[in-house]
XYZ file of C-alpha atoms in Angstrom:
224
model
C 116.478 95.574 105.311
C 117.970 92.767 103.233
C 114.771 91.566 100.548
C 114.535 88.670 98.058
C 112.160 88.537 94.794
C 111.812 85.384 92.477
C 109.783 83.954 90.348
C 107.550 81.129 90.107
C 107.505 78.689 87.198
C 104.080 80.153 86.463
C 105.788 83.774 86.043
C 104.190 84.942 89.313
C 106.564 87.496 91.067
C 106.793 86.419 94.639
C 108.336 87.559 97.720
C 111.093 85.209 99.112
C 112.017 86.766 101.893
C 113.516 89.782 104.431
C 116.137 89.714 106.444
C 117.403 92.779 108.745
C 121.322 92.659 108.239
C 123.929 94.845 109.229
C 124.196 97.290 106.459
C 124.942 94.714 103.542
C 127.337 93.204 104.533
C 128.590 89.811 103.389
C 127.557 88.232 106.633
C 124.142 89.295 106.297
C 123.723 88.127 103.147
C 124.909 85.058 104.164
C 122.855 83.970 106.812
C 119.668 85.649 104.931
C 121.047 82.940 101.852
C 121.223 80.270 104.467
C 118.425 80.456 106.022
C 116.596 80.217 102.239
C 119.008 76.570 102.231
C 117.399 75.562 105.636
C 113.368 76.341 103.999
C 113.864 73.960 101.577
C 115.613 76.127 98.507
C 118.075 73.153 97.687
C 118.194 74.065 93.847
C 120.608 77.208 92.823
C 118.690 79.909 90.806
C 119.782 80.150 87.779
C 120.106 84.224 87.898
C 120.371 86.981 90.338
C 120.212 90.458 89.983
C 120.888 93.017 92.546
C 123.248 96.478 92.305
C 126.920 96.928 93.199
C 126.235 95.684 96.736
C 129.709 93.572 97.315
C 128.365 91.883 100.177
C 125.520 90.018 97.854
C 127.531 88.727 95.584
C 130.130 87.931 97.655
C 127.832 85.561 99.355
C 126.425 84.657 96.741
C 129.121 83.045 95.264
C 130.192 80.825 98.469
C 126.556 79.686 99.075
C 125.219 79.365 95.293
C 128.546 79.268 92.892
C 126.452 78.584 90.033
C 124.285 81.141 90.065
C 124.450 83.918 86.800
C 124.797 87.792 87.915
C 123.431 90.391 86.634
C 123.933 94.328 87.581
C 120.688 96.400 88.055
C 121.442 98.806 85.016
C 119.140 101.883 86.352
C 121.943 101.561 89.634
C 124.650 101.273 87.131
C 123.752 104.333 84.652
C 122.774 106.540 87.840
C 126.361 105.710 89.788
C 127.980 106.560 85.694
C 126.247 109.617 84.993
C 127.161 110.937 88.965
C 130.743 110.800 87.909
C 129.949 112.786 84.949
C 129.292 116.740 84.637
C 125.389 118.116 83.757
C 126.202 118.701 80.274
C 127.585 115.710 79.052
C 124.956 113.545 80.665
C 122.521 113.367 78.178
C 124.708 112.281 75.295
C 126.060 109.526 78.052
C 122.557 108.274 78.784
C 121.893 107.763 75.319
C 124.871 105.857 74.957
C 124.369 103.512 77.850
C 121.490 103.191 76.819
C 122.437 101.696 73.339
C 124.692 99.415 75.435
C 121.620 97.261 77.442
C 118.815 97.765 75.049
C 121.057 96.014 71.863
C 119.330 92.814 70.434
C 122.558 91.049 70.487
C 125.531 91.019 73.068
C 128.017 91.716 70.275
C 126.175 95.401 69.625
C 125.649 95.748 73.122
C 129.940 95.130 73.576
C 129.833 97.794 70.407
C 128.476 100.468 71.735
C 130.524 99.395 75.441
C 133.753 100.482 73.655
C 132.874 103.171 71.908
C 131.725 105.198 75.324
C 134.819 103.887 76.758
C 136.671 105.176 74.092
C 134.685 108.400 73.953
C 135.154 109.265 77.425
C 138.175 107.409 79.306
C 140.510 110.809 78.930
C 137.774 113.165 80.187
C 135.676 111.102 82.859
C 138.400 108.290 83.639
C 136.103 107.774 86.771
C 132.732 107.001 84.793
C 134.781 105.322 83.143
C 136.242 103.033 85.553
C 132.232 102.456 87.394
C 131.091 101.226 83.520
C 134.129 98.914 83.238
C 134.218 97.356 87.090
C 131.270 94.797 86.534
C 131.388 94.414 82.490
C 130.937 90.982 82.523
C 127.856 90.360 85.062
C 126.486 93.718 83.090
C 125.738 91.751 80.172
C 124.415 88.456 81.793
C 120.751 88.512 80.595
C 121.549 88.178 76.635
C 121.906 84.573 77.587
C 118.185 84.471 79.300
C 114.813 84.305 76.924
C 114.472 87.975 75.181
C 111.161 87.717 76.722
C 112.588 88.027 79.999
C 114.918 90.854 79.370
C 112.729 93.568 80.413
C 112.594 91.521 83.977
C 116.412 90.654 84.735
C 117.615 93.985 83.184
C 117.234 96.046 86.906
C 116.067 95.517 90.401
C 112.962 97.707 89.500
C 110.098 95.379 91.200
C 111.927 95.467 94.841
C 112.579 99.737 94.144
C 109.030 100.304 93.355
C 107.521 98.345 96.153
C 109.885 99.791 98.838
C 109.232 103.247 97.821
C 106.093 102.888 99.423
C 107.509 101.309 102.351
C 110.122 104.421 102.574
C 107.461 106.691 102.315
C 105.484 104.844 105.501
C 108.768 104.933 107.585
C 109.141 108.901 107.159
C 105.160 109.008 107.648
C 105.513 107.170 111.120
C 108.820 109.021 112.164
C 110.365 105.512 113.288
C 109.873 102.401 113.066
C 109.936 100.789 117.194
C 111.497 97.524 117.863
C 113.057 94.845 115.848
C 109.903 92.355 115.412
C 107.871 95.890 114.644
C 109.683 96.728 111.760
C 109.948 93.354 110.569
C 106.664 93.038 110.719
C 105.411 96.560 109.258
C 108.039 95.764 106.274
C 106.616 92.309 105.309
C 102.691 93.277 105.482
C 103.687 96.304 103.152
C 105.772 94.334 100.887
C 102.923 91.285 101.000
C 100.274 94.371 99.651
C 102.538 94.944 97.587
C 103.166 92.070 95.907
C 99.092 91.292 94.694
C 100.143 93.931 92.417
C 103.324 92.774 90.464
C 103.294 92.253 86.986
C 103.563 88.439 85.616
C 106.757 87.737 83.858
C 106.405 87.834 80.331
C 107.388 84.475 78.417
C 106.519 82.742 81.783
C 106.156 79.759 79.326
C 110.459 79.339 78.929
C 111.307 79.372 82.536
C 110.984 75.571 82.811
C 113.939 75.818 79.504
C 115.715 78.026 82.359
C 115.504 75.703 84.803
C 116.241 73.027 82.559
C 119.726 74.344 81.615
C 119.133 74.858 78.150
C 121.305 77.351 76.246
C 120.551 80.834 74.876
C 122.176 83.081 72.871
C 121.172 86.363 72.310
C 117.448 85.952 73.718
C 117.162 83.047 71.472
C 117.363 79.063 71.805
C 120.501 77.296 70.896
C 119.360 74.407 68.921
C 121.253 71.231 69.187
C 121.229 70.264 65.745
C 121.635 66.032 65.643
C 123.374 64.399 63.211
């Protein structure tokens, strides 16, 4: 099941959409993106964020080249710390975690090479999963600081389809196509009365608007 999240200008989380796909692949993705074209989404979002999934962003890119990306850190420290052994894991956590939760990208590249300089002998492969999406890693230091917390991970669509996980094991299979569809997009619709409103709602229009920021902040254009 392929599922979209935005955002409304009024900060209201909102489901976009769900597709069923072929695994997630890039073909998927594309006709799921298309069909968002063909209901009227004619403006590029300004941001996506999703995990490693290549077929996404690969998409992504053909149908909406402007669009920012961002990698789902919780996917990102989970696939590093799996490459890692037991006892060096919490020391690597804490690391990461000095990477993403920086107030400024230049702190946040900091504390990037010093784990890659800490471990690239011993864990070359952690080390290689940390270094294979640097740049979209670090995408939401030029987004509202209020917003970080948001466009940091793919949390709202986990949470929502643990539930919908747990009803699929519950009913020991799904039945047809239009069945699941269905069962997936009532659950997710419950779902969504509860999501929390995106803080700083107030600077998406700024977003929208193209306006520049560094660092959380607002780059003021200074006339002379």
């Amino acid at each position: 099941m392929l599922v979209l999240i935005g955002v409304s200008e009024e900060g209201q989380k909102e489901l976009i959409g769900i597709h069923d796909g072929a695994r997630e692949s890039k073909q998927s993705w594309k006709d799921f993106l298309q069909n968002l074209r063909s209901r009227g989404m004619t403006q590029s979002p300004s941001l996506a964020i999703g995990d490693g999934a290549l077929g996404f962003w690969s998409a992504l890119e053909e149908e909406f080249p402007q669009c920012s990306q961002q990698r789902c850190w919780v996917h990102k420290t989970a696939n590093i710390l799996d490459k890692m052994p037991k006892s060096v894991q919490p020391n690597a956590k804490r690391m990461i975690h000095e990477m993403y939760l920086s107030p400024t990208k230049e702190t946040a590249l900091k504390a990037y090479d010093e784990f890659l300089e800490h471990y690239t002998a011993k864990y070359p492969a952690a080390c290689k999963c940390l270094g294979k999406d640097k740049e979209q890693l670090f995408s939401f230091y030029d987004f509202p600081a209020e917003h970080w917390r948001h466009i940091r991970t793919t949390n709202p669509i986990e949470s929502t389809f643990a539930t919908v996980r747990h009803r699929t094991r519950q009913t020991k299979g799904c039945g047809n196509r239009t069945a699941t569809l269905t069962m997936v997009f009532k659950l997710a619709k419950i779902a969504e009365k509860g999501w929390i409103r995106l803080k700083g709602f107030q600077l998406l229009s700024k977003v929208v608007a193209g306006i520049t920021f560094k660092d959380g902040e607002e780059v003021k254009k200074h006339v002379a």
